[in-house]
Short mmCIF file of C-alpha atoms in Angstrom, two decimals:
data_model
loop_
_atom_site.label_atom_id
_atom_site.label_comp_id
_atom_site.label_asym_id
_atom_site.label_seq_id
_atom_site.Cartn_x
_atom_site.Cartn_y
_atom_site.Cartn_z
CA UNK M 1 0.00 0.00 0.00
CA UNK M 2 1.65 3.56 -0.91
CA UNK M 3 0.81 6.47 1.71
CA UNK M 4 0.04 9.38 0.09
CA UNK M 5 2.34 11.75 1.81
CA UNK M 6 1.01 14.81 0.24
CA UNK M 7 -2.65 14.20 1.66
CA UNK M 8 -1.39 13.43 5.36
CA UNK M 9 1.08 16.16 5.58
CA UNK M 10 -1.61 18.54 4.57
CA UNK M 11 -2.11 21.55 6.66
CA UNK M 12 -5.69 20.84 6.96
CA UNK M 13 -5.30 17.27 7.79
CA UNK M 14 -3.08 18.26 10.58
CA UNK M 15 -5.71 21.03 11.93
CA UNK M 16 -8.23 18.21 11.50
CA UNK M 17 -6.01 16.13 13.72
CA UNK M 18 -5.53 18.69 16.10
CA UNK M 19 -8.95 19.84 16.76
CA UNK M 20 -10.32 16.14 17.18
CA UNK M 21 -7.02 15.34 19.85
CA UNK M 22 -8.39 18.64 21.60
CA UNK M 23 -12.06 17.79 21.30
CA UNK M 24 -11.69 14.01 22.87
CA UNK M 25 -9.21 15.52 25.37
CA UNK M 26 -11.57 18.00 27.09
CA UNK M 27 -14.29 15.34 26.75
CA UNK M 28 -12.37 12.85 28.25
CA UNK M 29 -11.63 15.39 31.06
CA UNK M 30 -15.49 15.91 31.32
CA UNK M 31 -16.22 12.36 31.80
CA UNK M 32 -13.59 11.41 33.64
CA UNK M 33 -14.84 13.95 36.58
CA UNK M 34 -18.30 12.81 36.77
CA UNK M 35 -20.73 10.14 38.76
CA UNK M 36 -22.17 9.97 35.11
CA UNK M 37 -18.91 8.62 33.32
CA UNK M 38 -20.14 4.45 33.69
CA UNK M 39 -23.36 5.74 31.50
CA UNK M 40 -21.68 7.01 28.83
CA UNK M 41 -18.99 4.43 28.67
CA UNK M 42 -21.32 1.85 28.52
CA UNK M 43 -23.43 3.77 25.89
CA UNK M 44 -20.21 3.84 24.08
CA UNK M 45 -19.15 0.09 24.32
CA UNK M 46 -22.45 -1.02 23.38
CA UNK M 47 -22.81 1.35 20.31
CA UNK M 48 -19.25 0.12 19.36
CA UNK M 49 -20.10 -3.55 19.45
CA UNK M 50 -23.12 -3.06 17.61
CA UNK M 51 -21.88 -1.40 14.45
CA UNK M 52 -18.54 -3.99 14.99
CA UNK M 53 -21.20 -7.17 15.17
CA UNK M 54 -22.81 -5.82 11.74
CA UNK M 55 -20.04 -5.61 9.84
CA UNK M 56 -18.04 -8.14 10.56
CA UNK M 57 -21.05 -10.65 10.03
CA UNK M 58 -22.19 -8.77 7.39
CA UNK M 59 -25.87 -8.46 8.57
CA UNK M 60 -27.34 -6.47 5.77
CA UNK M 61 -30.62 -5.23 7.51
CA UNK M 62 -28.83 -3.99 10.67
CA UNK M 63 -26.37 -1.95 8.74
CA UNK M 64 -29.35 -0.69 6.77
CA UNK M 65 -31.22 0.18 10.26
CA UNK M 66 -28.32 1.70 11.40
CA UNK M 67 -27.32 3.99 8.75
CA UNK M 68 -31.27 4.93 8.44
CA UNK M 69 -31.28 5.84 12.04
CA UNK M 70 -27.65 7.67 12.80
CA UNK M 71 -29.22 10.91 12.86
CA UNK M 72 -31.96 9.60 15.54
CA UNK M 73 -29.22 8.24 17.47
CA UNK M 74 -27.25 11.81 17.52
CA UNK M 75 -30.75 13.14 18.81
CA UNK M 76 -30.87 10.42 21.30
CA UNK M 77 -27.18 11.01 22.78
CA UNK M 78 -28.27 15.03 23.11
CA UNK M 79 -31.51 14.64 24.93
CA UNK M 80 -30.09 10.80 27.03
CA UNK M 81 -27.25 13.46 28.17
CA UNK M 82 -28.53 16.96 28.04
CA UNK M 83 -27.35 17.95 31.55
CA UNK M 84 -23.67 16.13 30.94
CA UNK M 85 -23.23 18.14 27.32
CA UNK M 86 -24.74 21.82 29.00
CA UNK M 87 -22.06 21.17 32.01
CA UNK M 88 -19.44 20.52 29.79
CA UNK M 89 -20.48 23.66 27.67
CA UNK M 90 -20.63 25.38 30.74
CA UNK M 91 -17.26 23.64 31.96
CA UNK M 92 -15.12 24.99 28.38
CA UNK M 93 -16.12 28.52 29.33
CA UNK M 94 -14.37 27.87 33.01
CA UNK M 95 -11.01 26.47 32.01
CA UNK M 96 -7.91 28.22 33.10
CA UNK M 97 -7.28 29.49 29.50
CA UNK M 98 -9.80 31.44 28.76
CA UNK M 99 -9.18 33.20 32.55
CA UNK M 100 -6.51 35.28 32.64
CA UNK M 101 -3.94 35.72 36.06
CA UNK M 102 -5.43 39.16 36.57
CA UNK M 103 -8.99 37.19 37.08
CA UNK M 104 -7.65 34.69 38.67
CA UNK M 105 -5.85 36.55 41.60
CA UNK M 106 -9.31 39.36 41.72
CA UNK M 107 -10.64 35.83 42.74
CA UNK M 108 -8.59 35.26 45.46
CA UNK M 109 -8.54 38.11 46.90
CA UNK M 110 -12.29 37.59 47.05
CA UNK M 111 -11.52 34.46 49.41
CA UNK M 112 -9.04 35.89 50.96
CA UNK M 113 -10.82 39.11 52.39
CA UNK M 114 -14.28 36.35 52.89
CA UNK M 115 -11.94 34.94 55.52
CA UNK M 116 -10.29 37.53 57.00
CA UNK M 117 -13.62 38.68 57.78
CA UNK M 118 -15.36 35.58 59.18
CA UNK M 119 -12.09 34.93 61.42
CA UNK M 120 -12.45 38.07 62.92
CA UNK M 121 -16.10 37.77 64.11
CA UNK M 122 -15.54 33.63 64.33
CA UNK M 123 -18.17 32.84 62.37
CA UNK M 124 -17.84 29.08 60.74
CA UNK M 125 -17.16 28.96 56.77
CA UNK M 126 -16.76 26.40 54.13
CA UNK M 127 -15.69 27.38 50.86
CA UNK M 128 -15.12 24.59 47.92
CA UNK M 129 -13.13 26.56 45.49
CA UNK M 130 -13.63 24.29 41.72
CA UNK M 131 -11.03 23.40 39.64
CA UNK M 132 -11.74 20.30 36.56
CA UNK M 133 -13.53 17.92 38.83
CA UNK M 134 -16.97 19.13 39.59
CA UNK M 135 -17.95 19.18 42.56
CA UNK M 136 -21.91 19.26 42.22
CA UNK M 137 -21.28 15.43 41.19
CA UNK M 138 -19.65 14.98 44.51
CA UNK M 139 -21.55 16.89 46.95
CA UNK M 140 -25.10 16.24 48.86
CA UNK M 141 -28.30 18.35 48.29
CA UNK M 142 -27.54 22.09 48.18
CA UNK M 143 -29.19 25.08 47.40
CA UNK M 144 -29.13 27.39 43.82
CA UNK M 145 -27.16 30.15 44.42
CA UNK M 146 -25.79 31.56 41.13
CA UNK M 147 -24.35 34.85 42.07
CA UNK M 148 -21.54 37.37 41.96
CA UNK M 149 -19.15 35.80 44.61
CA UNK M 150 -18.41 39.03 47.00
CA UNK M 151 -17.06 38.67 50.49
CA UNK M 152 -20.66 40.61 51.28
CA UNK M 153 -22.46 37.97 50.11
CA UNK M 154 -20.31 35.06 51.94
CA UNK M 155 -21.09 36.83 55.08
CA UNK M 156 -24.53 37.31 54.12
CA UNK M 157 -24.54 33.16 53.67
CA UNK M 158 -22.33 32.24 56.79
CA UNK M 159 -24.04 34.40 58.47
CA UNK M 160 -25.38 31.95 62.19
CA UNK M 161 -29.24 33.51 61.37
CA UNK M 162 -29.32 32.60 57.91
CA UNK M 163 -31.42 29.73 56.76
CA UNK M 164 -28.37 28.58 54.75
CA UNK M 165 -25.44 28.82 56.55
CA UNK M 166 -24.98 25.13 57.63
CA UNK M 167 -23.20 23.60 55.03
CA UNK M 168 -20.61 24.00 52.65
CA UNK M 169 -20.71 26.68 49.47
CA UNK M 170 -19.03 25.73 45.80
CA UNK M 171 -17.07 28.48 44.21
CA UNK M 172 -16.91 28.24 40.57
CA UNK M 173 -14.42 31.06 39.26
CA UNK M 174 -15.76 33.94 40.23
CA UNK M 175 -19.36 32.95 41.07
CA UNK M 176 -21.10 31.01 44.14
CA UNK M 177 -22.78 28.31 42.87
CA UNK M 178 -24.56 26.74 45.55
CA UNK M 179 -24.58 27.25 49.32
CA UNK M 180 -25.88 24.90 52.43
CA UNK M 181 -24.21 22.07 50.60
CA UNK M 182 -23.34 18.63 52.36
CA UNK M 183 -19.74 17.56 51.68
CA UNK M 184 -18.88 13.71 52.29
CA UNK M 185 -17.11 13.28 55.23
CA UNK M 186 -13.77 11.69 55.25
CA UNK M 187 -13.79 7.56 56.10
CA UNK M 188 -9.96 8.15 58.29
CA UNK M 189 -9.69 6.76 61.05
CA UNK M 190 -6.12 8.74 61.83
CA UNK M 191 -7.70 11.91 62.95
CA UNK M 192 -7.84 13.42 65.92
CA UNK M 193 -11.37 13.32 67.23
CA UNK M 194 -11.37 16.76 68.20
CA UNK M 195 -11.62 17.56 64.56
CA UNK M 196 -15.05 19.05 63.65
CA UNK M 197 -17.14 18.28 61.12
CA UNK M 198 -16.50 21.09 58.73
CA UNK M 199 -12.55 20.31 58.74
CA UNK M 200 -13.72 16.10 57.93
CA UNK M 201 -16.01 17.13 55.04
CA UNK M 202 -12.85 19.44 53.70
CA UNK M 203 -10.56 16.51 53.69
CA UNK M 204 -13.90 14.19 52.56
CA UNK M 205 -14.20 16.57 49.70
CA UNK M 206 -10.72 16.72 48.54
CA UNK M 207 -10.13 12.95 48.92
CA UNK M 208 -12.58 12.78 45.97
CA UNK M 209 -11.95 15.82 43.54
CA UNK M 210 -9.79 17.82 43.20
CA UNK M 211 -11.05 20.79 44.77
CA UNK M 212 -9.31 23.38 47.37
CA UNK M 213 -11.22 23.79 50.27
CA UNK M 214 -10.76 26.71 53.16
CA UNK M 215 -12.58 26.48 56.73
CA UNK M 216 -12.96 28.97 59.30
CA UNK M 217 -13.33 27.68 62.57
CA UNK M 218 -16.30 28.94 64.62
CA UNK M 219 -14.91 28.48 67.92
CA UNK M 220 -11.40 29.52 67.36
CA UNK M 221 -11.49 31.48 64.50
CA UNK M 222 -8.77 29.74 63.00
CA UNK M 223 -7.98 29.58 59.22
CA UNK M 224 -7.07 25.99 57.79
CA UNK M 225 -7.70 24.76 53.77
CA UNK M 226 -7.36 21.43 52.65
CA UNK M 227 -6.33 19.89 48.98
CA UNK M 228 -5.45 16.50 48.02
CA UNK M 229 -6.98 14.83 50.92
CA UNK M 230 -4.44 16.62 53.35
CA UNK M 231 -5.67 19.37 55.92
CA UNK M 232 -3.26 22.45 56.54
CA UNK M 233 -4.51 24.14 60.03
CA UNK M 234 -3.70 27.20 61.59
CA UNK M 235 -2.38 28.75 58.98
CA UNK M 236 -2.05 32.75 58.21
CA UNK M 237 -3.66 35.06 55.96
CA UNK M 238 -0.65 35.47 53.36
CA UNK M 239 0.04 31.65 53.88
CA UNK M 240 -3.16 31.54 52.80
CA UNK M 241 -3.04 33.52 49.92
CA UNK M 242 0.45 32.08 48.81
CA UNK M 243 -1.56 28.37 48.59
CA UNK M 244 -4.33 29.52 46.54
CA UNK M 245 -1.63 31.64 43.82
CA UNK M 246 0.25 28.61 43.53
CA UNK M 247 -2.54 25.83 43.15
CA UNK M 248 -5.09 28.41 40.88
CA UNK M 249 -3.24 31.01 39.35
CA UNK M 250 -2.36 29.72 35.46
CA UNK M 251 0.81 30.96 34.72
CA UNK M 252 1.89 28.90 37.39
CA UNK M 253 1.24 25.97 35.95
CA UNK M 254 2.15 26.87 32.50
CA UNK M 255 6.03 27.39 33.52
CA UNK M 256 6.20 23.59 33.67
CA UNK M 257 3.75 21.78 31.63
CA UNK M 258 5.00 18.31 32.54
CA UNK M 259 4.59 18.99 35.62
CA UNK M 260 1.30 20.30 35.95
CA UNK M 261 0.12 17.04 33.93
CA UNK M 262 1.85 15.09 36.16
CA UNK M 263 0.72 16.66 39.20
CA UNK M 264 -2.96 16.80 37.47
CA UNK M 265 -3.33 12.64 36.68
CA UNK M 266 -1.03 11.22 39.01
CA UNK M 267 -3.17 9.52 41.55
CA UNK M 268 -3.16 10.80 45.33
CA UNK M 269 -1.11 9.53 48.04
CA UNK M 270 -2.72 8.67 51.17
CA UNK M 271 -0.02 7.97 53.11
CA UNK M 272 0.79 11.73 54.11
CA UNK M 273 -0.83 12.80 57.14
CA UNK M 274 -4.25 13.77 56.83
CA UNK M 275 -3.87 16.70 59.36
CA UNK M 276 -0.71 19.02 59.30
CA UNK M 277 -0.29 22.36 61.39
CA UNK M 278 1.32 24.81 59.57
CA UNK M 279 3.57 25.41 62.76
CA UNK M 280 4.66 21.98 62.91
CA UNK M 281 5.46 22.29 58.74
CA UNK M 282 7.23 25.02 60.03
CA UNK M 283 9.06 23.23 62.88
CA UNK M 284 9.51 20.39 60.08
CA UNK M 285 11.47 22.70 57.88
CA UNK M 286 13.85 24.00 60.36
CA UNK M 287 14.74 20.62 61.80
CA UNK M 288 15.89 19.48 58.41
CA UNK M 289 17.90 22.44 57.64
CA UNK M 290 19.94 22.40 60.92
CA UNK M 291 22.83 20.23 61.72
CA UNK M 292 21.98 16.49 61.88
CA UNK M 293 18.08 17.16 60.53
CA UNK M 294 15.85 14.36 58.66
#
């Protein structure tokens, strides 16, 4: 057989190419982060093995059925999976490319002044901040929230009086979501029990996507955020702020894209402590560096 260099070097073969690797990838993503993703692999795989059963036995009246009905199946895959494609419409919109740094860091000053505020007057918060998994998949109930994400209107949700401040709220780039959420609760069995239950559903809720979550205490006031199934207490406003640049802020994670993909799909490590204070980190760091340190 003689390739026809010509045709596959094309420039429009290649853009073909590329477009399709693009289109599967961010698909793949989609899937890949929902409760839904055993539906449409199965869809797939049975789809698949029909048209490979028809031609391979050559069964005339199928293939004729199922050319005659492609269209209706297209028709069937947008109304079977409405709410899947509208996310993942919804989701393209969101990604960290089409969000600049400038965005980015507006947002996190948004969380940043949310908990400065709530520490203060030690009222309990629970902020999911989204990143590609999505976290209405993960979490329980929940109520439609859908606004401007101001640290006004996280007080006006935390707030002890409120109807709606039990529970958790999901941040989705520079919007709340929803608020009074349930988070699942981390399954450890390593924690201390002193731990409330907002700090378990942080580390529940990370465990599972891969979300950042911050909590204000309501006794202590205390600041803590959790990511990767790994809870960082006590930790400081800038310390804070420092976290949330590095994990969300894009050019950050476009110095080093090996990295980032690496960091992105290699699977979590549970055998870090679930719990670390940032003043033990802190005593951690020293040790090591002096004389004789581990």
């Amino acid at each position: 057989m003689t390739w026809n260099w010509d045709i596959l070097l094309n420039w429009r073969t290649l853009l073909e190419i590329l477009l399709l690797t693009v289109g599967i990838y961010y698909a793949f993503r989609f899937v890949r982060g929902t409760r839904g993703a055993p539906v449409v692999t199965g869809f797939l795989i049975l789809l698949l093995a029909f048209v490979l059963v028809t031609y391979v036995l050559q069964l005339r009246v199928l293939q004729y059925l199922l050319a005659a009905f492609t269209t209706y199946f297209v028709l069937a895959v947008l109304v079977i999976f409405q709410p899947e494609l509208r996310r993942m419409l919804a989701e393209l919109g969101n990604l960290p490319i089409f969000m600049t740094a400038h965005e980015q860091r507006e947002n996190i000053e948004v969380i940043i002044q949310t908990v400065e505020r709530l520490a203060e007057v030690r009222i309990g918060g629970l902020i999911a901040i989204e990143q590609s998994i999505q976290l209405d998949e993960a979490v329980e109930s929940g109520v439609l929230v859908d606004c401007e994400a101001t640290p006004e209107m996280f007080e006006t949700i935390f707030f002890p009086n409120n109807a709606i401040h039990d529970g958790g709220v999901i941040l989705k780039g520079d919007r709340i979501f929803k608020a009074a959420c349930i988070f699942p609760l981390t399954q450890r069995q390593d924690l201390n029990k002193s731990l409330g239950t907002r700090h378990r559903a942080a580390i529940g809720l990370s465990e599972e996507t891969d979300a950042v979550i911050v909590v204000v205490s309501e006794e202590t006031g205390a600041i803590s955020y959790a990511y990767k199934g790994q809870l960082t207490r006590s930790v400081t406003v800038e310390d804070l702020r420092a976290f949330l640049t590095s994990v969300l802020v894009a050019p950050a994670r476009s110095r080093n894209w090996i990295g980032w993909l690496r960091k992105r799909w290699s699977p979590r490590t549970r055998s870090a402590p679930a719990v670390v204070s940032k003043s033990d980190s802190a005593l951690a760091t020293a040790s090591s560096g002096a004389p004789g340190g581990k």
